[in-house]
Coordinates of C-alpha atoms in Angstrom, one line a residue:
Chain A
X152 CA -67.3 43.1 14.9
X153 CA -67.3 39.8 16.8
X154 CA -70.5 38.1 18.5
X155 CA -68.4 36.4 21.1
X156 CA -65.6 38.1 23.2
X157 CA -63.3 36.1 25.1
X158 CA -60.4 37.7 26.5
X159 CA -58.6 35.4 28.6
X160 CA -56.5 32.8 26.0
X161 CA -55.3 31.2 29.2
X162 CA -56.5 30.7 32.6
X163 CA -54.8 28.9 35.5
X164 CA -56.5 27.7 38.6
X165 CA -55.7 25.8 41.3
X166 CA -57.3 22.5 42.0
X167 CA -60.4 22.9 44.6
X168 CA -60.8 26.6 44.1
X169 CA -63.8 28.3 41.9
X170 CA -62.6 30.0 38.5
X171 CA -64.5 32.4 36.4
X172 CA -63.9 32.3 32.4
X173 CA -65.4 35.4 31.0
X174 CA -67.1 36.0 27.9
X175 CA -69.0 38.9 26.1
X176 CA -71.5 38.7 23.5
X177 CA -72.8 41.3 20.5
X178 CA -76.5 41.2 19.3
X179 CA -79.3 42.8 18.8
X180 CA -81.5 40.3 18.8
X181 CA -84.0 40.3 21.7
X182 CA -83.7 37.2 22.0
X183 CA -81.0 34.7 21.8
X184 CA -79.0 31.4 23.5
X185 CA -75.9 31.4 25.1
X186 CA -73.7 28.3 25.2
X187 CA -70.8 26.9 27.0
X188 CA -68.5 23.9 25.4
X189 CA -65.6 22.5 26.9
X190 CA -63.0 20.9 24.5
X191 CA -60.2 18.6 26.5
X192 CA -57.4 17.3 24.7
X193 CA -59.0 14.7 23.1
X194 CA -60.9 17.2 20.8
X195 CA -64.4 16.3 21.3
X196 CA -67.1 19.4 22.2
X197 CA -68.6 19.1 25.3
X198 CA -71.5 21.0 25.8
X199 CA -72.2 22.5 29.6
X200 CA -74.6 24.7 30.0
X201 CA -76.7 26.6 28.4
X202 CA -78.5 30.2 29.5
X203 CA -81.5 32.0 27.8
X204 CA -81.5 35.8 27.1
X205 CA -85.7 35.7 28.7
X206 CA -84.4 33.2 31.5
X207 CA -84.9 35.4 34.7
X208 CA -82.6 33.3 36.7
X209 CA -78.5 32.2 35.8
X210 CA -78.0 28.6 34.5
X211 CA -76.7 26.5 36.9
X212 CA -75.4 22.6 36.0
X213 CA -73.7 20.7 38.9
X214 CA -70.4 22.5 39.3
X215 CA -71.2 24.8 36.5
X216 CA -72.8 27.8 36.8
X217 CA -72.9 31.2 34.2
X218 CA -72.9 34.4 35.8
X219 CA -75.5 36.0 33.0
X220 CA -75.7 40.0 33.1
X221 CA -77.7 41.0 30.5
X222 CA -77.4 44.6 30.5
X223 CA -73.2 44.5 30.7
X224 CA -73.9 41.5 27.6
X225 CA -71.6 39.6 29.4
X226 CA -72.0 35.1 30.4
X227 CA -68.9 34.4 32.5
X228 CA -68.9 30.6 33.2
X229 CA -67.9 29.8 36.6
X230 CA -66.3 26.2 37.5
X231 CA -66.5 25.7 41.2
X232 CA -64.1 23.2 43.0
X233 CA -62.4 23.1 40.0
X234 CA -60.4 19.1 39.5
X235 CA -57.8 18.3 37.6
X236 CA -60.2 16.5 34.6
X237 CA -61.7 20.6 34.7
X238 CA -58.2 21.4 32.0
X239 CA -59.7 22.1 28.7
X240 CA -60.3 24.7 26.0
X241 CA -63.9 26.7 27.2
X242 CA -65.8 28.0 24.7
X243 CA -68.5 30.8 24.8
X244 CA -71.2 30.4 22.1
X245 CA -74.5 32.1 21.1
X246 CA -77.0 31.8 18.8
X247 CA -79.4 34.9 17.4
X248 CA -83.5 33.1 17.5
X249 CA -85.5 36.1 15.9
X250 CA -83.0 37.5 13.0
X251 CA -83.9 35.9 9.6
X252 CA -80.8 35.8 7.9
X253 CA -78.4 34.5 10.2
X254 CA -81.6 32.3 12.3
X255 CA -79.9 28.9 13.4
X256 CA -76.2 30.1 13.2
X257 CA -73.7 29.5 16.4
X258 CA -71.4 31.6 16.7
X259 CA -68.5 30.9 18.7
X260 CA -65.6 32.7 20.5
X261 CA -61.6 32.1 20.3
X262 CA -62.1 30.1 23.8
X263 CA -60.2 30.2 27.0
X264 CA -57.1 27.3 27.9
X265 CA -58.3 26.2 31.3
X266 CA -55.3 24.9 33.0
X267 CA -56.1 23.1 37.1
X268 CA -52.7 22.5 39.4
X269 CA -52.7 20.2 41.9
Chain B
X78 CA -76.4 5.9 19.9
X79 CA -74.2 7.1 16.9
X80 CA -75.0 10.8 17.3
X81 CA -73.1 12.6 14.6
X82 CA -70.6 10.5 13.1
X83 CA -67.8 12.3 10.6
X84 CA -65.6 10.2 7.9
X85 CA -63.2 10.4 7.6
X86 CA -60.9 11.0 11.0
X87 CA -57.6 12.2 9.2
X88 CA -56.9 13.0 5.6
X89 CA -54.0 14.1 4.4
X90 CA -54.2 16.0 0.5
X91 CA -52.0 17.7 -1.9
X92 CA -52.4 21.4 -3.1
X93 CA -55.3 20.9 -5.9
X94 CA -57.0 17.4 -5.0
X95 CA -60.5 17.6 -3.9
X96 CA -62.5 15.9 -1.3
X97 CA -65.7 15.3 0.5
X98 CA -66.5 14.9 4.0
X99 CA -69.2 12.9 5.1
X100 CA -71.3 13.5 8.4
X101 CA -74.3 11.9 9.6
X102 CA -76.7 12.0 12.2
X103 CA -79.2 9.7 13.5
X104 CA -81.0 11.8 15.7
X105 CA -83.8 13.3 12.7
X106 CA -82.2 17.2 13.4
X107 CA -83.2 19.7 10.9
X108 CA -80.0 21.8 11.8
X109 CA -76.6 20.7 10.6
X110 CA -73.2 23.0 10.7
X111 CA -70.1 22.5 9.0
X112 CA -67.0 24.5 11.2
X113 CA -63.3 24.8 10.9
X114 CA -61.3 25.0 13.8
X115 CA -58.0 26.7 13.9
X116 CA -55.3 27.7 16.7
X117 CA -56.3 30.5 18.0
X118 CA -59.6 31.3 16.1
X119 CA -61.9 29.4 17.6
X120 CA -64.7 27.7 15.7
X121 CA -65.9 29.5 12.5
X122 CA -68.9 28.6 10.3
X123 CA -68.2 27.4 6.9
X124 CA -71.7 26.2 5.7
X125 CA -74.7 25.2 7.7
X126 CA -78.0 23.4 6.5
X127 CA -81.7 24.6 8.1
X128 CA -83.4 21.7 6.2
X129 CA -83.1 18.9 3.7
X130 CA -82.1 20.4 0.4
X131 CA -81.2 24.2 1.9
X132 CA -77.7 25.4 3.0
X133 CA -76.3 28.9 3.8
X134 CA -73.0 29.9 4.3
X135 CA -71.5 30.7 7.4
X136 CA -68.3 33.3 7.8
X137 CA -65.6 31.7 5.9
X138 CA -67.1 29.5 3.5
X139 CA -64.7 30.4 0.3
X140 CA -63.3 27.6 -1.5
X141 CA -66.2 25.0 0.4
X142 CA -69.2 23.2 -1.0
X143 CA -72.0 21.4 0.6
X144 CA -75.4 19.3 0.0
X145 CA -77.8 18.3 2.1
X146 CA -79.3 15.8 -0.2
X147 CA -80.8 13.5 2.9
X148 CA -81.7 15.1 6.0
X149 CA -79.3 12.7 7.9
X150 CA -76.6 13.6 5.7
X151 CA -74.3 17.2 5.0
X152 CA -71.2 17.3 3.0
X153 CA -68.5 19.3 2.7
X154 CA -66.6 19.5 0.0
X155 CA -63.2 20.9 -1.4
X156 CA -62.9 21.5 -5.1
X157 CA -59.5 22.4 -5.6
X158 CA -57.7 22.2 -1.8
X159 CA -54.9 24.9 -0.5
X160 CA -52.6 24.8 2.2
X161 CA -54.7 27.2 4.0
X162 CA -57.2 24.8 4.6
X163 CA -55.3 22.5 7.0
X164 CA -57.7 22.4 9.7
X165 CA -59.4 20.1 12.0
X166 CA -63.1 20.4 10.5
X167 CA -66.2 19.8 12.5
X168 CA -69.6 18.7 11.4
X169 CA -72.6 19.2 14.2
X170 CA -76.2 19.2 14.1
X171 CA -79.3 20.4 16.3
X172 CA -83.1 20.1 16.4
X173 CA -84.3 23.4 16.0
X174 CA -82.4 27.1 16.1
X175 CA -83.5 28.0 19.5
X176 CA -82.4 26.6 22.7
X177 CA -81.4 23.3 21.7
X178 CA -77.4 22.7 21.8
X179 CA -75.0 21.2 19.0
X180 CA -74.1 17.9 19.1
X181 CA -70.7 17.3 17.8
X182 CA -68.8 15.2 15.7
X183 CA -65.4 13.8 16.7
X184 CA -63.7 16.2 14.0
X185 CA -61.8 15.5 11.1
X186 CA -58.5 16.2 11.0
X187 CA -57.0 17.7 7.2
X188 CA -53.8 18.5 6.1
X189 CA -52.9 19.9 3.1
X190 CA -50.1 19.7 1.6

């Protein structure tokens, strides 16, 4: 089964207007790390923000936020007044901290094609 | 402020040749990750490293090798290379394996031929 759901391979917003990439996670773990990258053309990973599963309140950087609902095991990332720099590959992520065997790995989903019109 | 730095940027092989990739860090992590990155699939774990001299494998780590000889250092090696691992490759590393995030390499781009 995969750790990291992400439904949505493409996603179109237009520029200025909030967007919300969704992303579902599989663990057991009690506690764990969720992550979101953001890839733009140029290839390189861009890490955005990051949520704990023990963290009572949702992440929040700048114009990223991550809508965390812990019981549903679902971290939607949510780009507000999204600009045209904002296109990119999104990627959900998260690591297990307690499980011995796979401890340290990051597991990653298939990612979301963010696409901002003007 | 090198970060993780990958060598090298492109490589191109033919079925059978065998290579290494090199990545580095500068930033004394005790985590490192080798992934491939496909169309479509996302970013799967080959081989990852928890220490100096320790690696794992990840979910697809058939026809790979590493070493993590210096802590600074984890490569990735192809034996005997197939068409089926054309990829862009990415090496990362991290401090712990708890809240800390990856830091990335700039990827490697393979092609084999």
């Amino acid at each position: 089964a995969q750790k990291i759901t992400q439904t949505q391979p493409g996603m179109f917003v237009q520029e200025k207007e909030a967007v919300t990439l969704d992303c579902t996670y599989d663990t057991s773990d009690p506690s764990y790390g969720l992550f979101w990258y953001k890839q733009p053309s140029s290839g390189e990973m861009i890490f955005l923000i990051y949520q704990g599963s023990y963290d009572q309140q949702n992440a929040t950087e700048g114009r990223y936020s991550l809508n965390f609902q812990k019981a549903r095991k679902s971290a939607n990332l949510v780009i507000s007044a999204s600009q045209l720099g904002d296109s990119a590959m999104y990627f959900c992520a998260m690591r297990e901290h307690t499980r011995g065997s796979t401890l340290g790995r990051l597991y990653f989903g298939r990612g979301t094609q963010l696409t901002v019109w003007p | 402020n090198a970060g993780v730095t990958q060598t090298p940027k492109f490589r191109v092989l033919k079925t059978g040749q065998s290579m290494t990739l090199l990545c580095a860090q500068d930033m004394n992590h005790e985590y490192m990750y080798w992934y491939r990155q496909d169309p479509g699939m996302g970013l799967r774990l080959i081989h990852y490293s928890v220490g100096e001299g320790t690696t794992a494998k990840g979910e697809v780590p058939d026809g790979y090798n590493v070493s993590r000889l210096k802590k600074q250092n984890f490569l990735l090696g192809l034996e005997s290379a197939a068409p089926s691992q054309t990829s862009v490759y990415f090496c990362a590393s991290s401090r712990d394996a708890t809240n800390e995030k990856l830091f990335f390499g700039s990827g490697t781009q393979l092609s084999v031929l």
